GROMACS .gro file of C-alpha atoms in nm:
model
  228
    1UNK     CA    1   0.016   0.016   0.043
    2UNK     CA    2   0.299   0.239   0.136
    3UNK     CA    3   0.436   0.129  -0.247
    4UNK     CA    4   0.102   0.186  -0.419
    5UNK     CA    5   0.109   0.560  -0.254
    6UNK     CA    6   0.460   0.647  -0.349
    7UNK     CA    7   0.409   0.615  -0.660
    8UNK     CA    8   0.078   0.701  -0.706
    9UNK     CA    9   0.238   1.097  -0.588
   10UNK     CA   10   0.456   1.013  -0.793
   11UNK     CA   11   0.198   0.993  -1.110
   12UNK     CA   12   0.127   1.310  -0.974
   13UNK     CA   13   0.345   1.481  -0.997
   14UNK     CA   14   0.476   1.348  -1.327
   15UNK     CA   15   0.169   1.474  -1.531
   16UNK     CA   16   0.222   1.804  -1.348
   17UNK     CA   17   0.540   1.848  -1.463
   18UNK     CA   18   0.379   1.748  -1.845
   19UNK     CA   19   0.124   1.937  -1.823
   20UNK     CA   20   0.378   2.209  -1.722
   21UNK     CA   21   0.580   2.232  -2.047
   22UNK     CA   22   0.254   2.234  -2.217
   23UNK     CA   23   0.062   2.527  -2.068
   24UNK     CA   24   0.429   2.728  -2.002
   25UNK     CA   25   0.523   2.583  -2.415
   26UNK     CA   26   0.159   2.813  -2.578
   27UNK     CA   27   0.129   3.042  -2.304
   28UNK     CA   28   0.458   3.216  -2.225
   29UNK     CA   29   0.631   3.094  -1.817
   30UNK     CA   30   0.421   3.503  -1.700
   31UNK     CA   31   0.125   3.447  -1.810
   32UNK     CA   32   0.064   3.105  -1.716
   33UNK     CA   33  -0.132   3.048  -1.370
   34UNK     CA   34  -0.121   2.727  -1.160
   35UNK     CA   35  -0.506   2.713  -1.190
   36UNK     CA   36  -0.441   2.682  -1.537
   37UNK     CA   37  -0.161   2.399  -1.497
   38UNK     CA   38  -0.402   2.231  -1.305
   39UNK     CA   39  -0.642   2.236  -1.485
   40UNK     CA   40  -0.421   2.118  -1.740
   41UNK     CA   41  -0.294   1.796  -1.516
   42UNK     CA   42  -0.702   1.758  -1.362
   43UNK     CA   43  -0.525   1.783  -1.054
   44UNK     CA   44  -0.616   2.038  -0.791
   45UNK     CA   45  -0.421   2.332  -0.681
   46UNK     CA   46  -0.383   2.181  -0.359
   47UNK     CA   47  -0.260   1.894  -0.556
   48UNK     CA   48   0.008   2.141  -0.683
   49UNK     CA   49   0.099   2.265  -0.355
   50UNK     CA   50   0.161   1.935  -0.226
   51UNK     CA   51   0.481   1.919  -0.414
   52UNK     CA   52   0.582   2.221  -0.565
   53UNK     CA   53   0.634   2.530  -0.321
   54UNK     CA   54   0.509   2.811  -0.576
   55UNK     CA   55   0.533   2.900  -0.959
   56UNK     CA   56   0.911   2.933  -0.944
   57UNK     CA   57   1.023   2.589  -0.842
   58UNK     CA   58   0.726   2.381  -1.051
   59UNK     CA   59   0.918   2.578  -1.352
   60UNK     CA   60   1.278   2.475  -1.174
   61UNK     CA   61   1.213   2.136  -1.076
   62UNK     CA   62   1.090   2.118  -1.489
   63UNK     CA   63   1.423   2.239  -1.640
   64UNK     CA   64   1.641   2.008  -1.380
   65UNK     CA   65   1.445   1.656  -1.527
   66UNK     CA   66   1.598   1.800  -1.850
   67UNK     CA   67   1.950   1.914  -1.751
   68UNK     CA   68   1.973   1.673  -1.473
   69UNK     CA   69   2.090   1.406  -1.716
   70UNK     CA   70   2.264   1.594  -1.907
   71UNK     CA   71   2.499   1.771  -1.584
   72UNK     CA   72   2.625   1.412  -1.467
   73UNK     CA   73   2.718   1.306  -1.757
   74UNK     CA   74   2.992   1.653  -1.787
   75UNK     CA   75   3.023   1.581  -1.459
   76UNK     CA   76   3.155   1.162  -1.574
   77UNK     CA   77   3.372   1.362  -1.813
   78UNK     CA   78   3.552   1.491  -1.654
   79UNK     CA   79   3.665   1.232  -1.389
   80UNK     CA   80   4.047   1.177  -1.435
   81UNK     CA   81   4.050   0.787  -1.527
   82UNK     CA   82   3.901   0.866  -1.834
   83UNK     CA   83   4.133   0.777  -2.094
   84UNK     CA   84   3.967   0.998  -2.339
   85UNK     CA   85   3.853   1.323  -2.244
   86UNK     CA   86   3.805   1.492  -2.542
   87UNK     CA   87   3.609   1.163  -2.674
   88UNK     CA   88   3.400   1.177  -2.380
   89UNK     CA   89   3.347   1.484  -2.415
   90UNK     CA   90   3.250   1.539  -2.780
   91UNK     CA   91   2.939   1.279  -2.654
   92UNK     CA   92   2.844   1.554  -2.418
   93UNK     CA   93   2.862   1.800  -2.727
   94UNK     CA   94   2.633   1.567  -2.954
   95UNK     CA   95   2.419   1.434  -2.702
   96UNK     CA   96   2.312   1.761  -2.563
   97UNK     CA   97   2.253   1.859  -3.006
   98UNK     CA   98   2.098   1.468  -3.096
   99UNK     CA   99   1.865   1.548  -2.728
  100UNK     CA  100   1.769   1.848  -2.895
  101UNK     CA  101   1.688   1.778  -3.228
  102UNK     CA  102   1.472   1.432  -3.080
  103UNK     CA  103   1.355   1.410  -2.824
  104UNK     CA  104   1.036   1.691  -2.784
  105UNK     CA  105   1.043   1.723  -2.399
  106UNK     CA  106   1.369   1.819  -2.451
  107UNK     CA  107   1.298   2.134  -2.672
  108UNK     CA  108   0.981   2.227  -2.550
  109UNK     CA  109   1.193   2.269  -2.215
  110UNK     CA  110   1.521   2.398  -2.346
  111UNK     CA  111   1.236   2.636  -2.592
  112UNK     CA  112   1.131   2.793  -2.238
  113UNK     CA  113   1.416   2.866  -2.039
  114UNK     CA  114   1.555   3.052  -2.408
  115UNK     CA  115   1.239   3.233  -2.574
  116UNK     CA  116   0.908   3.221  -2.362
  117UNK     CA  117   1.026   3.288  -1.997
  118UNK     CA  118   1.074   3.613  -1.844
  119UNK     CA  119   1.373   3.587  -1.530
  120UNK     CA  120   1.178   3.881  -1.360
  121UNK     CA  121   0.984   3.884  -1.029
  122UNK     CA  122   0.908   3.501  -0.868
  123UNK     CA  123   1.170   3.386  -1.161
  124UNK     CA  124   1.441   3.525  -1.097
  125UNK     CA  125   1.563   3.303  -0.862
  126UNK     CA  126   1.504   3.057  -1.087
  127UNK     CA  127   1.768   3.181  -1.369
  128UNK     CA  128   2.041   3.174  -1.049
  129UNK     CA  129   2.025   2.828  -1.098
  130UNK     CA  130   2.023   2.779  -1.485
  131UNK     CA  131   2.366   3.013  -1.439
  132UNK     CA  132   2.437   2.778  -1.207
  133UNK     CA  133   2.389   2.537  -1.455
  134UNK     CA  134   2.549   2.619  -1.715
  135UNK     CA  135   2.861   2.803  -1.549
  136UNK     CA  136   2.920   2.411  -1.346
  137UNK     CA  137   2.892   2.230  -1.715
  138UNK     CA  138   3.177   2.528  -1.849
  139UNK     CA  139   3.401   2.448  -1.494
  140UNK     CA  140   3.358   2.077  -1.625
  141UNK     CA  141   3.444   2.127  -1.952
  142UNK     CA  142   3.703   2.312  -1.824
  143UNK     CA  143   3.845   2.030  -1.648
  144UNK     CA  144   3.784   1.765  -1.911
  145UNK     CA  145   3.996   1.972  -2.132
  146UNK     CA  146   4.316   1.949  -1.898
  147UNK     CA  147   4.275   1.618  -1.853
  148UNK     CA  148   4.294   1.613  -2.208
  149UNK     CA  149   4.574   1.804  -2.162
  150UNK     CA  150   4.784   1.629  -1.880
  151UNK     CA  151   4.748   1.309  -2.125
  152UNK     CA  152   4.896   1.460  -2.434
  153UNK     CA  153   4.560   1.516  -2.626
  154UNK     CA  154   4.564   1.888  -2.676
  155UNK     CA  155   4.877   2.085  -2.694
  156UNK     CA  156   4.997   2.284  -2.393
  157UNK     CA  157   4.904   2.628  -2.551
  158UNK     CA  158   4.523   2.563  -2.562
  159UNK     CA  159   4.343   2.741  -2.288
  160UNK     CA  160   4.147   2.538  -2.158
  161UNK     CA  161   3.873   2.787  -2.025
  162UNK     CA  162   3.826   3.017  -2.346
  163UNK     CA  163   3.783   2.703  -2.477
  164UNK     CA  164   3.520   2.573  -2.281
  165UNK     CA  165   3.322   2.906  -2.277
  166UNK     CA  166   3.345   2.895  -2.610
  167UNK     CA  167   3.185   2.522  -2.711
  168UNK     CA  168   2.888   2.677  -2.482
  169UNK     CA  169   2.849   2.908  -2.683
  170UNK     CA  170   2.847   2.730  -2.969
  171UNK     CA  171   2.568   2.459  -2.878
  172UNK     CA  172   2.400   2.754  -2.704
  173UNK     CA  173   2.411   2.891  -2.965
  174UNK     CA  174   2.234   2.613  -3.210
  175UNK     CA  175   1.955   2.531  -3.034
  176UNK     CA  176   1.817   2.859  -2.930
  177UNK     CA  177   1.831   2.879  -3.321
  178UNK     CA  178   1.701   2.575  -3.423
  179UNK     CA  179   1.374   2.606  -3.161
  180UNK     CA  180   1.381   2.922  -3.266
  181UNK     CA  181   1.445   2.822  -3.631
  182UNK     CA  182   1.462   2.471  -3.716
  183UNK     CA  183   1.419   2.482  -4.115
  184UNK     CA  184   1.814   2.665  -3.977
  185UNK     CA  185   2.030   2.319  -4.056
  186UNK     CA  186   1.918   1.970  -3.946
  187UNK     CA  187   2.043   1.963  -3.636
  188UNK     CA  188   2.067   1.557  -3.566
  189UNK     CA  189   2.206   1.511  -3.925
  190UNK     CA  190   2.496   1.712  -3.862
  191UNK     CA  191   2.556   1.722  -3.537
  192UNK     CA  192   2.866   1.501  -3.483
  193UNK     CA  193   3.021   1.683  -3.739
  194UNK     CA  194   2.952   2.035  -3.597
  195UNK     CA  195   3.087   2.003  -3.321
  196UNK     CA  196   3.444   1.707  -3.472
  197UNK     CA  197   3.483   2.085  -3.648
  198UNK     CA  198   3.566   2.231  -3.309
  199UNK     CA  199   3.782   1.898  -3.197
  200UNK     CA  200   3.975   1.977  -3.494
  201UNK     CA  201   4.021   2.340  -3.352
  202UNK     CA  202   4.112   2.247  -3.049
  203UNK     CA  203   4.388   2.008  -3.160
  204UNK     CA  204   4.469   2.261  -3.435
  205UNK     CA  205   4.583   2.468  -3.090
  206UNK     CA  206   4.450   2.722  -3.221
  207UNK     CA  207   4.257   2.855  -2.864
  208UNK     CA  208   4.593   2.945  -2.729
  209UNK     CA  209   4.636   3.100  -2.369
  210UNK     CA  210   4.531   3.502  -2.411
  211UNK     CA  211   4.823   3.688  -2.311
  212UNK     CA  212   4.875   3.888  -1.969
  213UNK     CA  213   4.721   4.182  -1.953
  214UNK     CA  214   4.964   4.419  -2.096
  215UNK     CA  215   5.181   4.193  -2.224
  216UNK     CA  216   5.190   4.280  -2.619
  217UNK     CA  217   5.122   3.993  -2.959
  218UNK     CA  218   5.427   3.976  -3.087
  219UNK     CA  219   5.403   4.076  -3.505
  220UNK     CA  220   5.448   3.846  -3.769
  221UNK     CA  221   5.732   4.114  -3.875
  222UNK     CA  222   5.874   4.109  -3.549
  223UNK     CA  223   5.930   3.725  -3.553
  224UNK     CA  224   5.995   3.728  -3.876
  225UNK     CA  225   6.303   4.054  -3.840
  226UNK     CA  226   6.429   3.819  -3.508
  227UNK     CA  227   6.472   3.504  -3.690
  228UNK     CA  228   6.676   3.711  -3.961
   0.00000   0.00000   0.00000
């Protein structure tokens, strides 16, 4: 009986989250009330408050259903015991793109997060959570790149932070543009090729470490003069 009660509670919670995804996607977050979500889920407002403190708590739980598995994958890739950190990082990036292209739930949540929510008032705290997720993923990617450099899989000249931030920006831009216009490019088909292009750039050592403030970069002409 206890098991059945827990299963029923989880089923109700999932039904509320599913309804929130759809209603937020259709109306936008600011125009959606908990009553709207309750009606869509076929539950009472009391049932929503049993599972969630308020709309921002419900929104955060909806986001977590999509982001937590991705966060876990990035965390595993950054472990120092991983033999090929670059292959693991590539798998994370390709998974993010392909999941967006093929999973309607991921599409809805990312679309709501990027295009359907104003992070003001009660939603301001949620933005902090999303920013923390993004920073955590960038930090993990940076560590993965450091591990790759230690293993000799990337040149020592690569700046791990710049490379991680660049990869994050690339993924965010591709996903955001594709959600706004799915005809932008065949995302699933080209996901691996686009990530390979980025990884090839890292292997070439083009993502060089930033110069210290005030330190001038030597021009090609100056280098040629010294060579003479």
